[in-house]
CSV table of C-alpha atoms in Angstrom, one decimal:
chain,number,residue,atom,x,y,z
A,1,UNK,CA,-13.7,-8.3,14.3
A,2,UNK,CA,-14.2,-9.0,10.6
A,3,UNK,CA,-11.3,-8.6,8.1
A,4,UNK,CA,-11.5,-6.3,5.2
A,5,UNK,CA,-12.3,-7.5,1.7
A,6,UNK,CA,-10.7,-5.8,-1.2
A,7,UNK,CA,-12.2,-5.2,-4.6
A,8,UNK,CA,-9.6,-4.2,-7.2
A,9,UNK,CA,-10.5,-1.4,-9.6
A,10,UNK,CA,-9.0,-0.5,-12.9
A,11,UNK,CA,-7.3,2.8,-12.0
A,12,UNK,CA,-7.1,4.0,-15.6
A,13,UNK,CA,-10.4,3.0,-17.2
A,14,UNK,CA,-13.3,5.4,-17.7
A,15,UNK,CA,-15.6,2.4,-17.7
A,16,UNK,CA,-15.6,2.2,-13.9
A,17,UNK,CA,-17.9,5.2,-13.3
A,18,UNK,CA,-19.1,8.7,-14.3
A,19,UNK,CA,-16.9,11.7,-13.3
A,20,UNK,CA,-16.5,12.6,-9.7
A,21,UNK,CA,-17.0,16.3,-8.9
A,22,UNK,CA,-14.0,16.6,-6.7
A,23,UNK,CA,-10.4,17.8,-6.9
A,24,UNK,CA,-8.5,14.8,-8.4
A,25,UNK,CA,-5.6,16.1,-10.5
A,26,UNK,CA,-4.4,12.8,-11.9
A,27,UNK,CA,-7.9,11.7,-13.0
A,28,UNK,CA,-7.4,8.1,-12.2
A,29,UNK,CA,-10.8,6.6,-12.6
A,30,UNK,CA,-10.4,4.0,-9.9
A,31,UNK,CA,-10.4,7.0,-7.4
A,32,UNK,CA,-13.6,8.4,-9.0
A,33,UNK,CA,-15.4,5.1,-8.7
A,34,UNK,CA,-14.6,4.8,-5.0
A,35,UNK,CA,-15.6,8.4,-4.2
A,36,UNK,CA,-18.8,8.1,-6.2
A,37,UNK,CA,-19.8,5.0,-4.2
A,38,UNK,CA,-18.8,6.5,-0.8
A,39,UNK,CA,-18.0,10.3,-0.9
A,40,UNK,CA,-17.8,10.6,2.9
A,41,UNK,CA,-16.0,7.6,4.4
A,42,UNK,CA,-14.9,7.2,8.0
A,43,UNK,CA,-12.2,4.7,6.9
A,44,UNK,CA,-9.9,5.0,4.0
A,45,UNK,CA,-7.5,2.2,2.9
A,46,UNK,CA,-5.1,3.1,0.1
A,47,UNK,CA,-3.7,0.0,-1.7
A,48,UNK,CA,-1.9,1.0,-4.9
A,49,UNK,CA,-0.5,-2.4,-5.4
A,50,UNK,CA,3.1,-3.1,-6.7
A,51,UNK,CA,4.8,-2.1,-9.9
A,52,UNK,CA,6.6,-4.9,-11.8
A,53,UNK,CA,10.1,-5.8,-10.7
A,54,UNK,CA,13.0,-4.9,-12.9
A,55,UNK,CA,16.4,-3.5,-13.3
A,56,UNK,CA,17.1,0.2,-13.1
A,57,UNK,CA,18.8,0.2,-16.5
A,58,UNK,CA,15.5,-0.7,-18.0
A,59,UNK,CA,13.5,2.2,-16.5
A,60,UNK,CA,13.1,5.6,-18.0
A,61,UNK,CA,11.6,9.0,-17.0
A,62,UNK,CA,8.1,7.9,-17.9
A,63,UNK,CA,8.4,4.8,-15.6
A,64,UNK,CA,9.6,7.0,-12.7
A,65,UNK,CA,6.7,9.4,-13.2
A,66,UNK,CA,4.1,6.7,-13.5
A,67,UNK,CA,5.4,5.0,-10.3
A,68,UNK,CA,5.2,8.3,-8.3
A,69,UNK,CA,1.7,8.9,-9.6
A,70,UNK,CA,0.5,5.4,-8.8
A,71,UNK,CA,2.3,4.9,-5.5
A,72,UNK,CA,2.4,8.4,-4.0
A,73,UNK,CA,0.1,10.9,-5.6
A,74,UNK,CA,-3.1,8.9,-6.0
A,75,UNK,CA,-3.0,8.0,-2.3
A,76,UNK,CA,-2.3,11.6,-1.3
A,77,UNK,CA,-5.2,12.7,-3.4
A,78,UNK,CA,-7.5,10.2,-1.8
A,79,UNK,CA,-6.5,11.5,1.6
A,80,UNK,CA,-7.0,15.1,0.6
A,81,UNK,CA,-10.5,14.2,-0.8
A,82,UNK,CA,-11.7,12.6,2.5
A,83,UNK,CA,-9.7,13.8,5.5
A,84,UNK,CA,-11.6,17.1,6.0
A,85,UNK,CA,-14.9,15.2,6.4
A,86,UNK,CA,-13.3,12.9,8.9
A,87,UNK,CA,-11.9,15.8,10.9
A,88,UNK,CA,-15.4,17.5,10.9
A,89,UNK,CA,-17.0,14.3,12.2
A,90,UNK,CA,-14.2,13.8,14.8
A,91,UNK,CA,-13.5,10.2,13.6
A,92,UNK,CA,-11.3,8.8,10.8
A,93,UNK,CA,-8.9,6.0,10.1
A,94,UNK,CA,-6.6,6.0,7.2
A,95,UNK,CA,-4.3,3.1,6.4
A,96,UNK,CA,-1.8,3.1,3.5
A,97,UNK,CA,-0.6,-0.3,2.4
A,98,UNK,CA,2.9,0.2,1.2
A,99,UNK,CA,5.7,-2.4,1.3
A,100,UNK,CA,8.7,-3.7,3.3
A,101,UNK,CA,10.8,-2.2,0.5
A,102,UNK,CA,10.3,1.2,2.2
A,103,UNK,CA,12.4,-0.2,5.1
A,104,UNK,CA,14.8,-2.7,3.6
A,105,UNK,CA,16.3,-3.5,0.2
A,106,UNK,CA,14.5,-6.0,-2.1
A,107,UNK,CA,16.4,-6.4,-5.3
A,108,UNK,CA,14.4,-5.3,-8.4
A,109,UNK,CA,11.7,-3.4,-6.5
A,110,UNK,CA,13.4,0.0,-6.3
A,111,UNK,CA,11.0,1.7,-8.7
A,112,UNK,CA,7.9,1.2,-6.5
A,113,UNK,CA,9.8,1.2,-3.2
A,114,UNK,CA,11.2,4.7,-3.7
A,115,UNK,CA,7.8,6.1,-4.5
A,116,UNK,CA,6.1,4.5,-1.5
A,117,UNK,CA,8.7,6.1,0.8
A,118,UNK,CA,7.5,9.4,-0.5
A,119,UNK,CA,4.0,8.6,0.6
A,120,UNK,CA,5.1,7.6,4.1
A,121,UNK,CA,7.2,10.8,4.4
A,122,UNK,CA,4.2,12.9,3.4
A,123,UNK,CA,1.7,11.5,5.9
A,124,UNK,CA,4.1,11.8,8.9
A,125,UNK,CA,3.3,15.5,9.3
A,126,UNK,CA,-0.5,15.4,8.6
A,127,UNK,CA,-0.9,12.4,10.9
A,128,UNK,CA,0.2,14.5,13.8
A,129,UNK,CA,-2.1,17.3,12.9
A,130,UNK,CA,-5.2,15.1,12.4
A,131,UNK,CA,-5.0,13.0,15.5
A,132,UNK,CA,-6.3,15.9,17.6
A,133,UNK,CA,-9.6,15.3,15.9
A,134,UNK,CA,-9.5,11.5,16.3
A,135,UNK,CA,-8.2,10.9,12.8
A,136,UNK,CA,-5.3,8.6,12.5
A,137,UNK,CA,-3.0,7.7,9.6
A,138,UNK,CA,-0.8,4.6,9.7
A,139,UNK,CA,1.1,2.5,7.2
A,140,UNK,CA,1.3,-1.3,6.6
A,141,UNK,CA,4.5,-2.7,5.2
A,142,UNK,CA,3.8,-6.2,3.9
A,143,UNK,CA,6.4,-8.6,3.1
A,144,UNK,CA,6.0,-11.8,1.0
A,145,UNK,CA,2.3,-12.8,0.5
A,146,UNK,CA,0.6,-15.6,-1.4
A,147,UNK,CA,-0.5,-13.4,-4.3
A,148,UNK,CA,-0.2,-13.3,-8.1
A,149,UNK,CA,2.3,-10.5,-7.7
A,150,UNK,CA,4.6,-12.7,-5.7
A,151,UNK,CA,4.3,-15.5,-8.2
A,152,UNK,CA,5.2,-13.1,-11.0
A,153,UNK,CA,8.2,-11.8,-9.0
A,154,UNK,CA,9.4,-15.4,-8.3
A,155,UNK,CA,9.0,-16.3,-12.0
A,156,UNK,CA,11.1,-13.3,-13.2
A,157,UNK,CA,13.7,-14.0,-10.5
A,158,UNK,CA,14.0,-17.6,-11.5
A,159,UNK,CA,14.4,-16.7,-15.2
A,160,UNK,CA,17.1,-14.1,-14.3
A,161,UNK,CA,19.3,-16.4,-12.2
A,162,UNK,CA,18.6,-19.6,-14.2
A,163,UNK,CA,16.8,-21.6,-11.5
A,164,UNK,CA,13.3,-23.1,-11.3
A,165,UNK,CA,10.4,-21.3,-9.7
A,166,UNK,CA,10.2,-24.0,-7.1
A,167,UNK,CA,13.8,-23.5,-6.1
A,168,UNK,CA,13.5,-19.8,-5.8
A,169,UNK,CA,10.3,-20.1,-3.7
A,170,UNK,CA,11.8,-22.7,-1.4
A,171,UNK,CA,14.8,-20.4,-0.8
A,172,UNK,CA,12.6,-17.5,0.0
A,173,UNK,CA,10.6,-19.5,2.5
A,174,UNK,CA,13.7,-20.9,4.1
A,175,UNK,CA,14.9,-17.3,4.8
A,176,UNK,CA,11.6,-16.4,6.4
A,177,UNK,CA,11.6,-17.1,10.2
A,178,UNK,CA,7.9,-17.9,9.9
A,179,UNK,CA,8.7,-20.6,7.4
A,180,UNK,CA,5.9,-19.6,5.1
A,181,UNK,CA,4.4,-16.7,3.1
A,182,UNK,CA,1.7,-14.6,4.6
A,183,UNK,CA,-2.0,-14.8,3.6
A,184,UNK,CA,-3.9,-11.8,2.5
A,185,UNK,CA,-6.5,-12.3,5.2
A,186,UNK,CA,-3.7,-11.7,7.8
A,187,UNK,CA,-3.1,-8.3,6.4
A,188,UNK,CA,-6.8,-7.6,6.5
A,189,UNK,CA,-6.9,-8.5,10.2
A,190,UNK,CA,-4.2,-6.1,11.0
A,191,UNK,CA,-5.7,-3.4,8.9
A,192,UNK,CA,-9.1,-3.9,10.6
A,193,UNK,CA,-7.4,-3.6,14.0
A,194,UNK,CA,-5.8,-0.2,13.0
A,195,UNK,CA,-9.2,1.0,11.7
A,196,UNK,CA,-11.0,0.3,15.0
A,197,UNK,CA,-12.4,2.8,17.4
A,198,UNK,CA,-9.9,1.6,20.0
A,199,UNK,CA,-6.9,2.7,17.9
A,200,UNK,CA,-7.3,6.4,18.4
A,201,UNK,CA,-3.9,6.9,20.1
A,202,UNK,CA,-1.7,5.4,17.4
A,203,UNK,CA,-0.8,7.5,14.3
A,204,UNK,CA,2.1,8.0,11.9
A,205,UNK,CA,3.4,4.5,12.5
A,206,UNK,CA,4.8,1.9,10.1
A,207,UNK,CA,3.8,-1.7,10.8
A,208,UNK,CA,5.9,-4.5,9.2
A,209,UNK,CA,4.1,-7.7,8.5
A,210,UNK,CA,6.8,-9.9,7.1
A,211,UNK,CA,7.1,-13.0,9.3
A,212,UNK,CA,10.2,-11.6,11.0
A,213,UNK,CA,12.2,-11.3,7.9
A,214,UNK,CA,13.4,-7.7,8.6
A,215,UNK,CA,16.8,-8.1,10.3
A,216,UNK,CA,16.9,-4.8,12.1
A,217,UNK,CA,15.9,-3.7,15.6
A,218,UNK,CA,14.0,-0.6,14.6
């Protein structure tokens, strides 16, 4: 089984592609580029990324709206644009890459975490409707990964508490039972597994991939 490879798209640039003739209310052009390239996919992976960390006192109404559009609405629109074709073909796999912040508190990530919870709540109902036609919808909840986003988070955290980046990173790794950060390829492996033909009986589930950091039972 081969892992997925991700190509990031600028979700706000018209330079990505000509207009898509579908119903996309937010007009985010990253969506248009994907649907122009593959209008009838059997597999859809939504990965809106992560909004910058920060303090709630710094956020305003525009920040809240933009976070909901990026982390909730755009993924819902992509599902709406593709799921009917999957149902007609009697096969479809949809995976939403959200965050562990939908299940546990991570200081400074409330803006994106709250919006990602909205996406998870939305797909719970439709995932139970679509599975009758062999179309599943599941969510991945990644923890700390070796990415530029994590490096940026560590840097901001270090500046805020007056420590070095190395000290903050070492403390985070110490708290992780796996003793390391996860690699992006490991997320790709799990995503590929959920998108396989064999996974037709699993839907509406949230899969943590955080090295055992989450302290709860459920």
